[in-house]
Each structure stands twice: as C-alpha cells, then as structure tokens.
C-alpha cells in the first residue's frame, strides 16, 4: 500500500515504513518504476546533516553526497548492484551538509520478491574514527619497522628492570647477545646503574663495552598515566668506528708531538754540534801545529798527543750528535780501530751486562781502516750487547782485532766479537740480518741489519760462526788503509803546500784564526774576515787577485751559501769552497756541487782538501 512521507507519494510497499523508523542511518531505494525513489531514516540527518525528507524530494542526493573524487567509482559499483542484485558493500568519502568530509561504509542488499517492487536496502556507518585508528596503528607499526632497521639498539624494561622489548638492527644482526645477559645479571654494571637512575626520573647517559664493541646512548624513564616512572626506555648507538677513528687520531697526534719534540731535539743537537765542531777544529788544528813544532824527545809531546787523541774522540761524539739531528753524512776516513775500541771500552763493558767480563785483545800497533768512526762504534755497541744477552747470566765476551788479508790479497782489519752462550740454530742463522727478525720479540728491530749495512757501506764483510751450545763469533772484515793522514796517530805530518791567495770567511774567531794559521803554515797567502759582507768588500777592493774563497756556511746575516752565489755572480771563475760543522740549509740553485769541508777537520785534511780544490781545472 502507498506510504505518505510528506513529500509526495512514493510506492515502496510495507518495507519503506520500517526503514524510516530504523535507529540506524539507512535508506531504501526502489530500483524499478518510471522514476528513481529514495527514502531515508531519521538517523541519516545526524550522520550527514540532511533531513530525511530531503532524500525523498531529491533522490539524486544519494549520489551527490559522495566525495567528488570517489563518485565515479561509487557510481560504477552502484550500477553493478542494481543490475546484479544481492549483497553489496561500499566504502567511500562523503561530504556532509556542513562541508565536513567523513568516511562511510555502506552495507546492504539489492533484491525483490516475486510480484513485489525491486528494492535496495542500505545501511550507512561512519567509520572515520575507526579508519583513523587503523591508520595510526599502521603508521605506528611502520615506525616500529623503521626503528627495527635503525643501526641502534632500543629496549624497554618494567619497573623491576626486566627486559620487555628489544628493537634495532643491532639487536637483530649485531651479535649483541650479551645485552640480555646484562639485564638478567644482578651484578653492578653501567647498564643497571643508568637504568636505576632512570627509574627515579632522571635521564642517565650510558657507555658500554660489549662483545668487542663500544656503545653510547641514554636511558630515560617510562611513565604511567599518573606521570610516575613505571619502567625505562634506552637507546644506544654503535660508536666503535668513531672511537677507533678517535684513537687513530690520538696516536697520530702523539706521533706528531713526538716528531716535533725530536725535531726540536735535533735542532738543539745540531746547534750544539756546530759550536762543538768549531771548538774542536781550533783544538785539533792548534794541537797539530804545536806537535809540528815540538821535538820528538820533548816531554810535552806526550800531553799534546793525548790532547790530539781526545780531540779525535770528541770529533766522534760530535758526529753522533749530528746523527741525532739527522744531518750527518757519514763519510769514511782513516781510523785506528784499536784507538776507537780503547775509548769505547768502558761503555762497551756496561752494555755487555752485569756479571759479564769483556775481554779485549787488540792487534799490535795501529789497526787502520777507512771507516766512519761513529758508524763503526754503533756496530760494536750492537754486537757486544747481543753477545752479552746470549749468555743468559755470568760469562765472558771477547772483542779482538787482527791484521789479516782478504781472499784477493788486499790487507784488512778483522774485528771479532765472541760469546760462549747458547749459540744460534743454523735455520735461524740465515735470517739474523733480516730487518725486524729476532729470537726475542721484545727486542726485534734493526740492530744486526744496521751492523750489516754499516760494514757493507764501508766495503767490508760480516760472517757468523755459531753452533747450538757452542757460542757465537761475529767477524767484521774491513779494508785496511796505510795512513791516518795525521788524524789521530799522534804524529804530525807535512801539509799539502801552495802559494795561492785565499780569502777565509768565518764568524768564529777560534776557527778563523786556526784555519788561517794552518794555511799560512802550508805556504798560502791568507786574508781572514768574520762576515759575508766583509768578504764581498774585500773582493771588490782586491781587484780579483784571490784564487779561492773558503767560507763557513752557518753565519749571522748572509749565509755562506748565499755568499757563494753572490761571489759566483760578481766574480765568475773564482774558486769557492764551503766548510760547516752543522748545515741545515738547502743548496743554492746552480751551486749544488761546491766542495764542502766538514768540521772538525785536521790541519792535514784541510790542507789536502784546499790543494785538491785549487788543482781542479
């Protein structure tokens, strides 16, 4: 029968009256008939803001309330519903009468019974809050998944510090199983200390060394609805890489400071060596001149010879200072190995060790070899120290020098260092000269390789005789030389003579005076000045009648190298030679090959070097 809803007559039958009285937001739509007909329950007004009568007066309102972006999809689904019938479900956005957008879920059935109108009955539900809740849950789960990929460790505990969750990639694949053990262990550790601090409401920083990693982070309180701490939440990051980088940086800074310290020490040693060599040059030169004027039977000659020997020993010490400074070029020169051993003997006895007797057996007369004294002494120090350590207790170490001939018939000086220790295994003996090889790891380094390098650099040989339990003998064979050239044998020899005119430049009075005296004794005409400026003035006034300029390098104002450059520019063809006790400057371009005399030198060495420079065409 017809139903009157106040806005015209709609033919629905008895179903429509039930729909309009439903306490739900529902509608009924007739699917047959000449025109579209819709009726809605009163609850639809609360849902969408349109009164129930509006739906009957405007059947298309059912489509227009759908959000414009969803209309095409919903229209297609509804057309399918009308054609096929049966149950259906839709979800879409709708625009209320006040313009607010809500999310609707529509459920219903489209059908009809025989001889009755075909109807569609639908129920509308506002699922806006539900979907927002679902979305929030999904976003929360996504954040948790992201958190689980973070290269960190995140955990929560309850009020008893029992672990309730563990997240982060470090927990999953970081191999930090020890963290769970820390929570289960009641012993004091940084993790439990920080967690207890967080339980009373104070965030606590945390640093852990765990499973070979360094972790840093913070623990904070978790609070209940009343705002009281009910557990903890903590996070740590793996900072192992940063800590290792900081440690590398610290070591680099330490090495830099050490390098700077050694550089400062080197500069100090070089400066001391420079002044020391100047004094030694004066002492050695003056002593040589006195010896030349002293009769062989003069009782003062023995004292002068001792002074000369002391000067030679001091010369070796100065060279060692320059080695420390890193500015020493080790040039071999005729040296009495016996004299070197005598002066080093006390030091060598100390190095041999407590309870070790150093037995010294020297060849008769001078044992002359062309060596660098500082280098040879360094080699002896290494050999005697190694021999003492091989004894493992009291015993004897022998040091012997012998005159002999090499396989090719050339004369040589053999130095042997012998111990009665445990000996060397033949398999190990093949490796003893390898850098950093040692049977004592704490002493691995460059000791024996340095000995080998020093000896080979002087054209010598090193051989080792040793058997397990029978001790070890190390033999150093050095080429012999026939003369000390007046270096340290206590005999004054003649000076290489000449008659040329020489300009000597040195700011040290002692050196300048002894160089002038030696050269004048050798027959040269000498003018000596104390600065580069005075030398240039002397050259300008002399009208180029000098044959040689002999200048010190390190001087106040203009250095000897720059003086040489100025002389070469203004007086081409004038011979130039330099002398130095410590040279920390760079060669001047174009003058790299200038002759260089290294202080301290003996009068014979000085005169011979000057003669060599003057004789070169």
XYZ file of C-alpha atoms in Angstrom, residues 357-361 384 387 396-400 416-419:
16
model
C 133.572 -9.939 31.594
C 134.589 -8.114 28.400
C 137.958 -9.475 27.271
C 139.683 -7.094 24.811
C 142.541 -8.379 22.646
C 128.675 -6.545 22.273
C 126.760 -11.188 22.845
C 132.744 -13.704 29.060
C 132.546 -11.771 25.822
C 135.637 -11.371 23.695
C 136.475 -8.429 21.420
C 139.514 -8.921 19.196
C 135.664 -10.408 16.138
C 133.054 -10.335 18.893
C 132.747 -13.759 20.535
C 130.456 -15.140 23.246
